Coordinates of C-alpha atoms in Angstrom, one line a residue:
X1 CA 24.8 137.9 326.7
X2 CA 22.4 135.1 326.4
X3 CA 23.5 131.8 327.6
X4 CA 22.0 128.4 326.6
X5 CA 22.7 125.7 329.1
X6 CA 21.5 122.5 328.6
X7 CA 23.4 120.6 330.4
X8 CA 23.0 122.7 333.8
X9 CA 19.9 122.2 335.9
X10 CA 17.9 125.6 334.9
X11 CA 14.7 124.8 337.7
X12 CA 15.8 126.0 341.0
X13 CA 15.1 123.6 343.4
X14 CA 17.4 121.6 341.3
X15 CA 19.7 123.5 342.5
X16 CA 19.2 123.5 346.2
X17 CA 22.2 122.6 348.9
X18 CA 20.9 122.6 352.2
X19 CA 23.3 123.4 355.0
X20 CA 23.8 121.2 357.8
X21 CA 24.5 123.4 361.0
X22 CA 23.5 123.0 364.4
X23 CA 22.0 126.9 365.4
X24 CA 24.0 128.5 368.0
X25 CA 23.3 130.4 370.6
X26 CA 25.4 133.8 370.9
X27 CA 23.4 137.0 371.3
X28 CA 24.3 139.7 367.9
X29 CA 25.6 142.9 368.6
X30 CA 22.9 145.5 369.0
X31 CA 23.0 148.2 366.0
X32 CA 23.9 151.3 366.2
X33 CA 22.6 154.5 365.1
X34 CA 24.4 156.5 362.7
X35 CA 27.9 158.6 364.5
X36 CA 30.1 160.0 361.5
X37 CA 29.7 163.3 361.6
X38 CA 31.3 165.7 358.7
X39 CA 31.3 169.4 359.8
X40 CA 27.5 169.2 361.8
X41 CA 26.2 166.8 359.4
X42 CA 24.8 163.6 359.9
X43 CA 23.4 160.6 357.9
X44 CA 20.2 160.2 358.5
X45 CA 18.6 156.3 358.8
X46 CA 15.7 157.5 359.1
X47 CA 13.7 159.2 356.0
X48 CA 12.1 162.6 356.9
X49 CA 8.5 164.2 356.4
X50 CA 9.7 165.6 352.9
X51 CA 13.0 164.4 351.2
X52 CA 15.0 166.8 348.5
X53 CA 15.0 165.0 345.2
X54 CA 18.4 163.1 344.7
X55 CA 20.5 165.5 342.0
X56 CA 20.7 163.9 338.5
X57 CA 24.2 165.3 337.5
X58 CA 26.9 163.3 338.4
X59 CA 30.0 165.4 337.5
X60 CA 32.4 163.0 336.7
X61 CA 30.8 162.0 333.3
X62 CA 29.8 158.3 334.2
X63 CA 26.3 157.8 332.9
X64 CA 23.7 156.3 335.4
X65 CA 22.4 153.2 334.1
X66 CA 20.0 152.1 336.9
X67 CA 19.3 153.0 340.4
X68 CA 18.1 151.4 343.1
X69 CA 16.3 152.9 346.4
X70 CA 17.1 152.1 350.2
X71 CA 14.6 152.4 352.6
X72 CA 14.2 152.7 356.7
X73 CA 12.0 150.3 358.7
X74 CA 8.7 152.2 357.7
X75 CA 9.4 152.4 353.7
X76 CA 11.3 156.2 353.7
X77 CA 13.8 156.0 351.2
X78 CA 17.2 157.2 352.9
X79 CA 19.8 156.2 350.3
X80 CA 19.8 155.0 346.6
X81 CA 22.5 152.6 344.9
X82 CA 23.4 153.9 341.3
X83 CA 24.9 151.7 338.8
X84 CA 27.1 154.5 336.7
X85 CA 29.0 152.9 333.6
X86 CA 32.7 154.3 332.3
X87 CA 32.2 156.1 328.9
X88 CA 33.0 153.6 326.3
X89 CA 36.7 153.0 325.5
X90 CA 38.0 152.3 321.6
X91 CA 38.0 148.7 321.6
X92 CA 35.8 148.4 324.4
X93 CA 32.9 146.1 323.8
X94 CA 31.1 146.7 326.8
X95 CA 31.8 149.8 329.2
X96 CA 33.1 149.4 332.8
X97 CA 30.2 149.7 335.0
X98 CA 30.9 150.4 338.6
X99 CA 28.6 150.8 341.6
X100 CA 27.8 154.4 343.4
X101 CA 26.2 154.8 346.7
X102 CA 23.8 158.2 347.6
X103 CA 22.8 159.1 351.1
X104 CA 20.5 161.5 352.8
X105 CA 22.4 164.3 355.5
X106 CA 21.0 167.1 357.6
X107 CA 22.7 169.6 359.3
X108 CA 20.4 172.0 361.3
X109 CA 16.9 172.2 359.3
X110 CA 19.2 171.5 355.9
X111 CA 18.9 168.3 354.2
X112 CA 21.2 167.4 351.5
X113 CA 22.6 163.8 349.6
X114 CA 25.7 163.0 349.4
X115 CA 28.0 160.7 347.2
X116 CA 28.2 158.7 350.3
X117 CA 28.1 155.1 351.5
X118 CA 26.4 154.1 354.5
X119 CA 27.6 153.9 357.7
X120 CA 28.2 150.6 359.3
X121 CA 26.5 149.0 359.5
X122 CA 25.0 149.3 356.3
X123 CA 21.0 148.6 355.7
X124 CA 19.8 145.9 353.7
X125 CA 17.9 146.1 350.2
X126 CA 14.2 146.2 350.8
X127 CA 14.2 146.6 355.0
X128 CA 11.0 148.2 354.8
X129 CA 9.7 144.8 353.3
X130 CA 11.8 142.6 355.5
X131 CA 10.4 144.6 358.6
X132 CA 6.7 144.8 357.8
X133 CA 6.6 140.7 357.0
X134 CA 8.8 139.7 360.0
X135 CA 7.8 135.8 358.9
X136 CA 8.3 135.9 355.4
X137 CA 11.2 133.2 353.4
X138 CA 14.2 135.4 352.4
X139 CA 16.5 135.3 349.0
X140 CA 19.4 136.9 349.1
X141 CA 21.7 137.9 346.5
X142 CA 24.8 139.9 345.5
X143 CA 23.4 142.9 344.2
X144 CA 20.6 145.1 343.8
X145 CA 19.6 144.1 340.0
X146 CA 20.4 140.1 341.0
X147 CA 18.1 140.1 343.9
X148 CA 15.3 142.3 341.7
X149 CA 15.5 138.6 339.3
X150 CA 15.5 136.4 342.6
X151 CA 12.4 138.2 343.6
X152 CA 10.8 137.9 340.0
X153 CA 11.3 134.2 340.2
X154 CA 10.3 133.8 343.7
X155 CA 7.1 135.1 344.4
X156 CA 6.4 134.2 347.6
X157 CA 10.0 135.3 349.0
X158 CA 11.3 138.6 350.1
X159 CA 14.5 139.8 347.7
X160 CA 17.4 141.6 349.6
X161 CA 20.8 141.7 349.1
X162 CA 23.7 143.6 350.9
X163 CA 25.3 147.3 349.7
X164 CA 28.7 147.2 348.6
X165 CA 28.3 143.7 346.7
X166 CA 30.9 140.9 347.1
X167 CA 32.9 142.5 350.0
X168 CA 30.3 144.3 352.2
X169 CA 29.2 141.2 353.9
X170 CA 30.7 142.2 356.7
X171 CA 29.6 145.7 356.8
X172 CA 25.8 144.9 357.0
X173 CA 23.6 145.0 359.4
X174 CA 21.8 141.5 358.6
X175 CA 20.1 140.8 362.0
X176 CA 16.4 141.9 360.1
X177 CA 17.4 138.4 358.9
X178 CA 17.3 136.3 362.4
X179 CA 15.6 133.3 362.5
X180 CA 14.1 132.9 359.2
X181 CA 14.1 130.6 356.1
X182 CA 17.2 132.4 353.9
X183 CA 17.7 131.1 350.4
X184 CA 21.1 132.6 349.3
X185 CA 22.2 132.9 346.0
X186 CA 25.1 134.1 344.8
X187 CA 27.5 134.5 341.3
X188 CA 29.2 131.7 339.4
X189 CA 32.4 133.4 339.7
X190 CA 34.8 133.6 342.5
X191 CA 33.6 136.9 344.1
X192 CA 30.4 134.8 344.2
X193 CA 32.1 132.0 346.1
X194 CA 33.4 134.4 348.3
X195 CA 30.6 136.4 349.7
X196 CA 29.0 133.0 350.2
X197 CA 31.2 132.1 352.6
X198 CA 30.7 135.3 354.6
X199 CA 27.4 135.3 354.0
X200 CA 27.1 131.5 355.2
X201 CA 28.8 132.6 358.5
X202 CA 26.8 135.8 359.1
X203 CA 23.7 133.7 359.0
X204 CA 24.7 130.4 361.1
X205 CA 25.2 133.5 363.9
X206 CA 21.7 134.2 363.1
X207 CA 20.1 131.2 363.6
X208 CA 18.9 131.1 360.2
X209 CA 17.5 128.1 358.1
X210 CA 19.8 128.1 355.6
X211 CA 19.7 126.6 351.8
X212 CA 21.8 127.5 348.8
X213 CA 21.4 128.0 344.9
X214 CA 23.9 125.9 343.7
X215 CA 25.9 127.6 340.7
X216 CA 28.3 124.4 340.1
X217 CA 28.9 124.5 335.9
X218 CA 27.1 127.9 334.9
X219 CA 28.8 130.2 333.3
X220 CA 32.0 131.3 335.5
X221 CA 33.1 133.9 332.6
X222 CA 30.0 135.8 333.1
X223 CA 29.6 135.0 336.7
X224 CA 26.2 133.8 335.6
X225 CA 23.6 134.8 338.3
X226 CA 20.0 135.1 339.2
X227 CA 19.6 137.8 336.8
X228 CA 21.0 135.7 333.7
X229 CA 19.0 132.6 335.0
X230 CA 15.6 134.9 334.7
X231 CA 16.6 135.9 331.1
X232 CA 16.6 132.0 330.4
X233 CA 13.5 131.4 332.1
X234 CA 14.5 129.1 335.0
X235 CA 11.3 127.4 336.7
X236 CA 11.3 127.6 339.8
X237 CA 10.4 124.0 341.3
X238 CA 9.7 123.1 344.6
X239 CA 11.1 125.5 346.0
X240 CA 11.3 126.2 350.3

């Protein structure tokens, strides 16, 4: 869906809200290693020497449209994020896509992935990235696809972006994000609006420098995001 808005400021700087918050001082929790346990096997946040390939049936005949790769600190991958759309419905125009999460187990010397989601808390998109350029501007966005875009348009920032999408704020571990320069963009729609919010607050408790991508009169009914706003070759500006 191509959208051609005129009226909307399209460079984003144009678009930046800058919050005004004084950065507290409260110490974050410390993260934890991985505990669930399913009959001797355990997740593993940490990649191994040699990984198993992830299996390419999916059983349940949604058809995998895109995945996306999570990594530990030093760049193993330990989970992936697979987009898996609904066969098409009569009268469908578009299929239902919905959002599948793969992780890495061992039990003994056996390794094995599982349709999974991470433990809590849950890794953010590109940690290897975030943790080998500890000084480097941030964007962060709702999604793994979204924050691909952010990072297209903003060279000089790191892209990441929570699993689990609008209501796994709370479920991440976003303290790779302390203390740095965060531009956070999220959807025009009102799952947009609210993982803002959570977002917002996860990051004042950071001490993050925090400024926003204003979505105020894009395109609500296709919760226009960063995404869209590469397809219609937004400038970037002056940004950070």
């Amino acid at each position: 869906h191509h959208c051609n808005q005129p009226d909307a400021a399209r460079s984003i700087a144009d678009r930046l809200s800058i919050t005004d918050h004084q950065p507290t001082t409260s110490t974050s929790t410390s993260t934890s290693t991985s505990t669930s346990k399913e009959s001797g096997w355990k997740q593993l946040l940490v990649a191994p020497a040699s990984t198993p390939n992830p299996p390419n049936n999916l059983h349940d005949g949604r058809i995998p449209v895109a995945h996306w790769p999570y990594h530990d600190p030093q760049g193993g991958i330990i989970g992936y994020v697979y987009r898996l759309d609904e066969p098409l419905q009569p009268g469908e125009l578009k299929p239902k896509k919905g959002f599948r999460p793969l992780t890495l187990w061992q039990k003994d010397n056996a390794l094995q992935w599982k349709w999974k989601g991470f433990d809590k808390p849950r890794p953010l998109f590109n940690l290897n990235q975030l943790n080998t350029n500890p000084q480097a501007k941030v964007v962060i966005c709702e999604g793994e696809a979204k924050a691909i875009a952010a990072g297209n348009l903003l060279k000089d920032f790191i892209h990441t972006c929570n699993s689990g999408g609008s209501n796994g704020v709370q479920s991440a571990d976003l303290t790779p994000l302390k203390g740095r320069t965060v531009l956070v963009w999220p959807d025009a729609d009102e799952a947009g609006r609210t993982w803002l919010q959570a977002v917002l607050v996860a990051l004042k408790k950071l001490n993050c420098i925090i400024s926003i991508v204003d979505t105020y009169g894009l395109d609500e009914s296709i919760g226009y995001d960063a995404a869209n706003a590469q397809n219609d070759n937004w400038s970037i500006g002056d940004v950070g």
